[in-house]
Tab-separated table of C-alpha atoms in Angstrom:
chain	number	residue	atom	x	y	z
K	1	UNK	CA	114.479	60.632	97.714
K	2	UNK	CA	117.751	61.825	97.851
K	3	UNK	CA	119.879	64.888	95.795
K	4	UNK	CA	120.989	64.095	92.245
K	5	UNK	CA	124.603	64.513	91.280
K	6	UNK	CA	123.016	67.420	89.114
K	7	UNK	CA	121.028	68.978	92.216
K	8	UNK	CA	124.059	68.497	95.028
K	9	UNK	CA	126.744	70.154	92.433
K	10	UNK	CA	124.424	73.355	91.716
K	11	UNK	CA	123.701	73.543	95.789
K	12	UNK	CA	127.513	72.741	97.575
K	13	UNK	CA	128.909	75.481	94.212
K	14	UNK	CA	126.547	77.810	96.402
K	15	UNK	CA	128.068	77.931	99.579
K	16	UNK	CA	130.888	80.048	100.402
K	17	UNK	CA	133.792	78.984	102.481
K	18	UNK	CA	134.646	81.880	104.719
K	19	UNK	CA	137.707	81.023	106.646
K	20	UNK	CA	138.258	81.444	110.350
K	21	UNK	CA	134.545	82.716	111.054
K	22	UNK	CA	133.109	82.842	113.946
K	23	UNK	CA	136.641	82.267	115.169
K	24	UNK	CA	140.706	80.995	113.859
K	25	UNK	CA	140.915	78.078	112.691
K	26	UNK	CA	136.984	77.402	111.871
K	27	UNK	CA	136.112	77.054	108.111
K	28	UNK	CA	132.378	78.415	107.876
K	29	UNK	CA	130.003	77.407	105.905
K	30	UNK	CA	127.937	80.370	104.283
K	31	UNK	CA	124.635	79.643	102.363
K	32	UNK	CA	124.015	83.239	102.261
K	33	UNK	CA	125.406	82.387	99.007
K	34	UNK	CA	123.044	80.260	98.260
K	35	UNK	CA	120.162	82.039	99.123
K	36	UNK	CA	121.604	85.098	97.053
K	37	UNK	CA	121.366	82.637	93.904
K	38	UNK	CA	117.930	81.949	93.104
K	39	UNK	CA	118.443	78.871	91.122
K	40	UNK	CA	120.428	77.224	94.196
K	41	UNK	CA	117.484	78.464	96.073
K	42	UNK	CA	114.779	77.086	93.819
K	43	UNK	CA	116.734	73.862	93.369
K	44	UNK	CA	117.116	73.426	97.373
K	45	UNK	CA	113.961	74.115	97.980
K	46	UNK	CA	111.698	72.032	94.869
K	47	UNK	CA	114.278	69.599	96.801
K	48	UNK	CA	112.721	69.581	99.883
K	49	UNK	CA	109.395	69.948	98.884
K	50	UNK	CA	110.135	66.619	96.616
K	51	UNK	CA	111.045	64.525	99.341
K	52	UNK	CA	108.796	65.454	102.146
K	53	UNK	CA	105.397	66.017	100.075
K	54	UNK	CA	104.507	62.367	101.066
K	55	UNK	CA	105.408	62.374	104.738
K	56	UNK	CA	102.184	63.601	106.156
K	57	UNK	CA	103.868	66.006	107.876
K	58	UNK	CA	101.883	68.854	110.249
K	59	UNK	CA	104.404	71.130	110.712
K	60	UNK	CA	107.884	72.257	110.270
K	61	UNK	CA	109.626	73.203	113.239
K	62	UNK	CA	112.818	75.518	112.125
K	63	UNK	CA	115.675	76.355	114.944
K	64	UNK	CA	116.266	80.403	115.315
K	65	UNK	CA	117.705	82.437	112.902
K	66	UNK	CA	119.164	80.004	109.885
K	67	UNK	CA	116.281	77.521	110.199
K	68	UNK	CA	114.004	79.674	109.920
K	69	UNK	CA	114.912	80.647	106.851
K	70	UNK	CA	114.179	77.375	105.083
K	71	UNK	CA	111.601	75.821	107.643
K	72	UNK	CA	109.391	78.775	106.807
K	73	UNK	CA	109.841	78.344	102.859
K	74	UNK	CA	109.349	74.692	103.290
K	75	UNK	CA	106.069	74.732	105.068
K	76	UNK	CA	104.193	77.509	102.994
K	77	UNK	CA	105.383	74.969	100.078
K	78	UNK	CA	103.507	72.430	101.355
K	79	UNK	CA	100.607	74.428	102.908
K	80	UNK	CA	101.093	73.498	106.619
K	81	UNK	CA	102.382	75.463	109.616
K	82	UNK	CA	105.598	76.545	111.175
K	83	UNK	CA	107.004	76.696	114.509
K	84	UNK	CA	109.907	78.809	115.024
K	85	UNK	CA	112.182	76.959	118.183
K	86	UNK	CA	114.409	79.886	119.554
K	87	UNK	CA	117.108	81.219	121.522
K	88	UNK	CA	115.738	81.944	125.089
K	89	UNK	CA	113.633	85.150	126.217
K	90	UNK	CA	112.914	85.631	122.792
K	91	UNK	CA	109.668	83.924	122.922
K	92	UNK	CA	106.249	86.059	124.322
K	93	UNK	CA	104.366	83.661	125.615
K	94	UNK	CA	104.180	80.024	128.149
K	95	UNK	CA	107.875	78.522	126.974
K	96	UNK	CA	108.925	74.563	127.703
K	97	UNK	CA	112.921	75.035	127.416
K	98	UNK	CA	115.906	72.571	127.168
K	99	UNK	CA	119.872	73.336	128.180
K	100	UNK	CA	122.539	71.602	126.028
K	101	UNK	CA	125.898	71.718	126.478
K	102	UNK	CA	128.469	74.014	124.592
K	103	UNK	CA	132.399	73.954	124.120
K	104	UNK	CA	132.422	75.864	127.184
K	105	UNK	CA	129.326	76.526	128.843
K	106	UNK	CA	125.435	75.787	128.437
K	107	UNK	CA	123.072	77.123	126.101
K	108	UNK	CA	119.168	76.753	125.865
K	109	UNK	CA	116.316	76.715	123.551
K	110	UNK	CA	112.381	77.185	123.455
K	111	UNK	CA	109.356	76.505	121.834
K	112	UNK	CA	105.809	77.389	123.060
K	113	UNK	CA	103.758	75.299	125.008
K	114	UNK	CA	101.298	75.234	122.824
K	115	UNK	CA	102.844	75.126	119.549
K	116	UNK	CA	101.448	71.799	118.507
K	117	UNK	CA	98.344	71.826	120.532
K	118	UNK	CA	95.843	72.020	117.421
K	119	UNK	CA	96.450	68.532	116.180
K	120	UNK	CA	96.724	65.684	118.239
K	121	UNK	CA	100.466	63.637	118.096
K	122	UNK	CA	101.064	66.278	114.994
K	123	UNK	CA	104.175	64.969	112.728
K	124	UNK	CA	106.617	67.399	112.921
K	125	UNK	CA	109.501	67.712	110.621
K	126	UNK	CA	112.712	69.421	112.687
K	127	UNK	CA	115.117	71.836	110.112
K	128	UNK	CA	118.146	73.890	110.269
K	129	UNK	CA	120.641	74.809	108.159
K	130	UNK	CA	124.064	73.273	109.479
K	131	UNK	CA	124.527	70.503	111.939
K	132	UNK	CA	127.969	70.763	113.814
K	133	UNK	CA	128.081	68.577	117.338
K	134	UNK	CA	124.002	68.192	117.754
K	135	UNK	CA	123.462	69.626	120.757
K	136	UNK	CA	120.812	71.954	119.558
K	137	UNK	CA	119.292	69.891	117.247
K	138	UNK	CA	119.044	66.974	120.261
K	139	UNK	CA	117.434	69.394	122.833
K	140	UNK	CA	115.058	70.780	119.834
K	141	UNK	CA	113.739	67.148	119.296
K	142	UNK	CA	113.679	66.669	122.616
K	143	UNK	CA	111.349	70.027	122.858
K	144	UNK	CA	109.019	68.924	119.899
K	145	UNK	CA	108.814	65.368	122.129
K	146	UNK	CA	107.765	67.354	125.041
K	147	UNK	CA	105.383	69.700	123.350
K	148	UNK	CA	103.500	66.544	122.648
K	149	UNK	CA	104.603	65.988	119.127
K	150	UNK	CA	106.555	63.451	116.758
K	151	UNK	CA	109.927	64.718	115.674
K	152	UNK	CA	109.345	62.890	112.435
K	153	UNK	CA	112.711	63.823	110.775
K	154	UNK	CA	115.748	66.308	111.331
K	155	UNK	CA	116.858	67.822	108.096
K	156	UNK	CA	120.085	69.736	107.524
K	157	UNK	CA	121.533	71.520	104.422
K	158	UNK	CA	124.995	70.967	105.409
K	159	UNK	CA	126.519	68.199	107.766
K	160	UNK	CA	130.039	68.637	109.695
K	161	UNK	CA	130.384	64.943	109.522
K	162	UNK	CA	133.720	64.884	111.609
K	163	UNK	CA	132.015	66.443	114.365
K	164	UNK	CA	129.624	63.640	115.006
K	165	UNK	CA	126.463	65.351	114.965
K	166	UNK	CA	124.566	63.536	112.999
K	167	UNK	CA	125.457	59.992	114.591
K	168	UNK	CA	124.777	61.313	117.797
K	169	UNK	CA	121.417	63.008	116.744
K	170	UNK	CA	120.253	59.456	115.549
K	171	UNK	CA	119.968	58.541	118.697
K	172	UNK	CA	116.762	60.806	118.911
K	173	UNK	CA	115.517	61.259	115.741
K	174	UNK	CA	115.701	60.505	112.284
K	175	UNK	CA	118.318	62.652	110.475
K	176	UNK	CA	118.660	63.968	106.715
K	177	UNK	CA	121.383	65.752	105.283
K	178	UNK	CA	122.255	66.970	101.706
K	179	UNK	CA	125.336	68.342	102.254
K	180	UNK	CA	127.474	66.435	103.928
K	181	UNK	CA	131.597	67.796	104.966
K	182	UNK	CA	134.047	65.391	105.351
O	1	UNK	CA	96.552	95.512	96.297
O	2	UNK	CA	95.586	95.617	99.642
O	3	UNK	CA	94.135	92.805	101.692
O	4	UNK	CA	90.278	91.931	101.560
O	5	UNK	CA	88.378	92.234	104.804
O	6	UNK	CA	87.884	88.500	104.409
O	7	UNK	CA	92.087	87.965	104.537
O	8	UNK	CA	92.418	90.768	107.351
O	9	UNK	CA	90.036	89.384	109.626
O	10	UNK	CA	91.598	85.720	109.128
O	11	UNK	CA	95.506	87.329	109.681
O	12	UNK	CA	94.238	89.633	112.633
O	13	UNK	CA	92.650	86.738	114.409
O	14	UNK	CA	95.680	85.015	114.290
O	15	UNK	CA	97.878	87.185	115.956
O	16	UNK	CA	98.182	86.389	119.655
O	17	UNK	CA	98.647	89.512	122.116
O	18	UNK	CA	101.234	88.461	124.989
O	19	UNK	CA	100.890	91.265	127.712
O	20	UNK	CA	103.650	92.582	129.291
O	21	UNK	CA	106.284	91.081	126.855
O	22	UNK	CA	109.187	91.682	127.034
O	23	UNK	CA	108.574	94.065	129.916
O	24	UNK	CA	105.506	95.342	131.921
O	25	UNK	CA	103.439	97.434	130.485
O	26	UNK	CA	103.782	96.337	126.742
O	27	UNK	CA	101.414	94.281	124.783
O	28	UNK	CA	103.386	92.080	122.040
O	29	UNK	CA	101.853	90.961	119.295
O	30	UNK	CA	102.898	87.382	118.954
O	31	UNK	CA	102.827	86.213	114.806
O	32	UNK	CA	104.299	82.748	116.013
O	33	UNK	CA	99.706	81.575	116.846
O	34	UNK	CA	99.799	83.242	112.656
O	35	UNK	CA	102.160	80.527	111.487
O	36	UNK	CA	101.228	78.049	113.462
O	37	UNK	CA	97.788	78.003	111.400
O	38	UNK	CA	98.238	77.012	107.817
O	39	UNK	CA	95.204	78.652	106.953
O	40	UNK	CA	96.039	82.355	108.129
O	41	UNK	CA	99.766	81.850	107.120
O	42	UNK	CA	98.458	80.408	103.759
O	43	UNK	CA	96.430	83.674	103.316
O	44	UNK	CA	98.855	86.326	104.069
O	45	UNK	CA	101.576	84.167	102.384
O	46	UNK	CA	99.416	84.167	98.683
O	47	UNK	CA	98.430	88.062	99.475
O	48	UNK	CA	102.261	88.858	99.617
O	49	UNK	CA	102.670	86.697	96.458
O	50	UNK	CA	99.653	88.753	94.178
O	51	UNK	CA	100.942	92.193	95.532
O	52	UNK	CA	104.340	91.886	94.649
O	53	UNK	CA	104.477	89.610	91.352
O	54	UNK	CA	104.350	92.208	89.414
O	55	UNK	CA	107.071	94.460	90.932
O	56	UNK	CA	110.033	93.030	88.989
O	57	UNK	CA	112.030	92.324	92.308
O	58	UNK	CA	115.209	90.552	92.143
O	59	UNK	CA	115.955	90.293	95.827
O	60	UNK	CA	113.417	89.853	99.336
O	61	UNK	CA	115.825	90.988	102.345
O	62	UNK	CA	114.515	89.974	105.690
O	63	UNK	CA	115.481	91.605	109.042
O	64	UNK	CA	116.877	89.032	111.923
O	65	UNK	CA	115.169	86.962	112.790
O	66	UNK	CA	111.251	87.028	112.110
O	67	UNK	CA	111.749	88.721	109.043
O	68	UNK	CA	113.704	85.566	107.437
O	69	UNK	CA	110.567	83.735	108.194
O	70	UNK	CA	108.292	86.031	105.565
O	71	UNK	CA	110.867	86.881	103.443
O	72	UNK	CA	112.686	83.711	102.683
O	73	UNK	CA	108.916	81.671	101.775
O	74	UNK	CA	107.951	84.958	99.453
O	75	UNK	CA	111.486	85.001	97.555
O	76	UNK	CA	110.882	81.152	96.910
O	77	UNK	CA	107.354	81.622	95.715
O	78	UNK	CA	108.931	84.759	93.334
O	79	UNK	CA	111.654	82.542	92.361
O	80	UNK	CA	114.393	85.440	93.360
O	81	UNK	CA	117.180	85.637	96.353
O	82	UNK	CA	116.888	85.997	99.365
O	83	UNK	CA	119.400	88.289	101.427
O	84	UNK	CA	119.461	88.118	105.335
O	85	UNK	CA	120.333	91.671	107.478
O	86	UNK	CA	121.784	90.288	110.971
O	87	UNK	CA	122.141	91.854	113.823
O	88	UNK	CA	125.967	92.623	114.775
O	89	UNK	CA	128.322	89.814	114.028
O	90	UNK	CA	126.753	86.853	112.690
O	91	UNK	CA	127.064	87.374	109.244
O	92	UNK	CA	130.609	85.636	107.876
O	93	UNK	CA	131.619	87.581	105.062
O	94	UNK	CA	132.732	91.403	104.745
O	95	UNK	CA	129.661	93.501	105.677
O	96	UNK	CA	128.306	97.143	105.970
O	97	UNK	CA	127.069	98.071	109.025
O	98	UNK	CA	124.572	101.008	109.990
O	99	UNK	CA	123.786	102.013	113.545
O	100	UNK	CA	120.772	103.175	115.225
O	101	UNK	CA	119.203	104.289	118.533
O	102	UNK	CA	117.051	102.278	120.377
O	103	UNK	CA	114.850	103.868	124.022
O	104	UNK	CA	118.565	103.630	125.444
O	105	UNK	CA	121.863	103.381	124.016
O	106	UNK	CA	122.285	102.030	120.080
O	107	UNK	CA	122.017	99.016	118.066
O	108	UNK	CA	123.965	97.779	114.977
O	109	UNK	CA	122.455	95.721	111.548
O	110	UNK	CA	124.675	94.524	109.164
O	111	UNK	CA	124.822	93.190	105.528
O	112	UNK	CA	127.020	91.201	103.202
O	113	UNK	CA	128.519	93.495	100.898
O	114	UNK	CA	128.546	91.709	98.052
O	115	UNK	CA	124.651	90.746	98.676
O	116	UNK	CA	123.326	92.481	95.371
O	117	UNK	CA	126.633	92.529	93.277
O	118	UNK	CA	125.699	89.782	90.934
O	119	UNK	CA	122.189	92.330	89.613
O	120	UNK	CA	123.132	95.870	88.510
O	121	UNK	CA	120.655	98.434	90.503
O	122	UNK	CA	118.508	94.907	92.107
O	123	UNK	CA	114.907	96.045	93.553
O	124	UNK	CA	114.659	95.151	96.562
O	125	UNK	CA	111.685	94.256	98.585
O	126	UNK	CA	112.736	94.700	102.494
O	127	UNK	CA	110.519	92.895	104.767
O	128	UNK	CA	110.038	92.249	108.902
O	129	UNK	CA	106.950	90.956	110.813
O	130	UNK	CA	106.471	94.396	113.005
O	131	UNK	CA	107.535	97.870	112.557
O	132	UNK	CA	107.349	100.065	115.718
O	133	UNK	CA	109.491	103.141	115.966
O	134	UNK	CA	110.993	101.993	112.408
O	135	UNK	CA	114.824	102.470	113.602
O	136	UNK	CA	115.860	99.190	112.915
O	137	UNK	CA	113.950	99.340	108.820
O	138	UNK	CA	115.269	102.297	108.569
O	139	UNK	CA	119.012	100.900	109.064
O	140	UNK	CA	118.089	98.007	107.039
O	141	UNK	CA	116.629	100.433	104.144
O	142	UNK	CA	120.234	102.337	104.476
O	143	UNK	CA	121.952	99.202	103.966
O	144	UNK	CA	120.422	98.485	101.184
O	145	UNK	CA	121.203	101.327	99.423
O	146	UNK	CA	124.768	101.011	100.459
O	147	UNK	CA	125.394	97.910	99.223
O	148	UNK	CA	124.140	99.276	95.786
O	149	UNK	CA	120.703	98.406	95.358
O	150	UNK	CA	117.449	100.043	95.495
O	151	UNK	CA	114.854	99.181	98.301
O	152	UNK	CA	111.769	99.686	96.498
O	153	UNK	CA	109.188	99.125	99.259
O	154	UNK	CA	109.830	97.928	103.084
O	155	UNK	CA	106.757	95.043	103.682
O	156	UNK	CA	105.416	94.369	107.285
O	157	UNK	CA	102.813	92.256	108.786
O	158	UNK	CA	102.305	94.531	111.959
O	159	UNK	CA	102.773	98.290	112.229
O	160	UNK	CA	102.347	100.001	115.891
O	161	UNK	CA	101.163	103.322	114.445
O	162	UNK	CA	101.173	104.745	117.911
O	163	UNK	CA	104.815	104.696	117.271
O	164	UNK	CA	105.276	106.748	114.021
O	165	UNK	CA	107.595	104.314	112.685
O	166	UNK	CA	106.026	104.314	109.398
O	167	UNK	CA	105.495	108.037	108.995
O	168	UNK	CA	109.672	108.299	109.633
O	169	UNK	CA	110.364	105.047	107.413
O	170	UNK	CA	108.359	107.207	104.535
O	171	UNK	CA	111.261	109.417	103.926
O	172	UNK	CA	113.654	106.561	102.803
O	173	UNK	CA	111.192	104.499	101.483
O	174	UNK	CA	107.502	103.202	100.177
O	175	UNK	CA	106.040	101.262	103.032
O	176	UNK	CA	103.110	98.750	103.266
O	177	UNK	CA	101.688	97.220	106.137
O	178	UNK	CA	99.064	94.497	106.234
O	179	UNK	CA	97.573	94.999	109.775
O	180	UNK	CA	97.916	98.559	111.609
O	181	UNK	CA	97.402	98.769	115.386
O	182	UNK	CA	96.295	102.244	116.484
């Protein structure tokens, strides 16, 4: 199931363009918007729940802060649990962490050992709000893998398509997008 | 409404203590073992749901970066907004900004301002998992007011009485916390 012309007009109207955020030249892409408008909201999210209500899924798994913010809406929708992947040193306990590259530099990202340790080869559904390059996305499905889970599906509200991400992200998981940015 | 001792018992249990997070000497209480089980997240989830129904909110604002986690599934089972408050920088738009002082030195919460424009005088619910010395609610409650609205209660899963946060919070706003730690 996929967004009808009605669904994607009410959700892209939503999102602000704020121009040369985080730095010149970038066009950002701010659902803030969209979460300030509760019929955007509602529509995104009765979205969501739509399509993955049949997937048998376990868990959502939501990357720190944006993800959180649907991945957390999603799976109290559909009555299963959430596991929050984050930035490091931010989470308490036994951490399994993976580096990815940046522009210039490396970042990293967590999730707890035993975030998935309840259910055995738990179905995990991977969300965030934006996908740019991949390289978080990647090293969070490749964290969910590691945790001993299935990375069922990485969902996105908005896709920089000219950045690759999503091609390169295939190569790991499956990958679902509503918005997507030419 | 407050919780049964039925819901209370099922949301403390949940909650993992980490010692010595983030530094020796302190025990963190770790919500991510509460989300992780659909049942306790289910629980506190449909408690937030009956208590606030009926309190005519138009907007949940969640606090970086737990708080999006409560706040954004409670604004989608309301059918309202949601509105994030970031820590320094990582909201796009034009913002407000209110300081405050942490053990040492000071820390800095921002909001769009233009988050509540579209509802004259919104209610606002403002909600995080923990409050400890209530500095960083306290901004948040500021901002809120700032930006036009009224923040008609401040919500949070754990409260570290030890700390006082709660009684100072009182004087800018209601406050209700699920579980208290003495």
């Amino acid at each position: 199931m996929t967004l009808s012309n009605t669904e994607r007009k009410i959700i892209e109207n939503s999102i602000r363009d704020v121009k040369d955020f985080p730095k010149p030249g970038i066009v950002f892409k701010d659902i803030t918007t969209l979460l300030n408008d509760a019929e955007a909201y509602g529509v995104l999210m009765n979205h969501l729940y739509q399509r993955y209500k049949g997937y048998n899924l376990n868990y959502i798994a939501g990357i720190d802060a944006r993800g959180f913010i649907f991945g957390a809406a999603l799976a109290q929708m559909l009555g299963i649990g959430f596991v929050p992947i984050r930035k490091k040193g931010k989470l308490p306990y036994t951490t399994i962490s993976e580096k990815y590259s940046l522009e210039y530099g490396i970042d990293e990202v967590e999730i707890h050992i035993d975030a998935f340790s309840k259910i055995q080869n738990a179905r995990v559904l991977l969300i965030d709000d934006l996908i740019a390059t991949g390289g978080t996305a990647n090293a969070a499905a490749r964290l969910i893998k590691q945790a001993g889970a299935s990375c069922v599906e990485a969902c996105f509200v908005v896709a920089l398509n000219f950045l690759d991400g999503q091609k390169n992200l295939k190569e790991t998981t499956n990958v679902y997008s509503l918005i997507e940015v030419n």
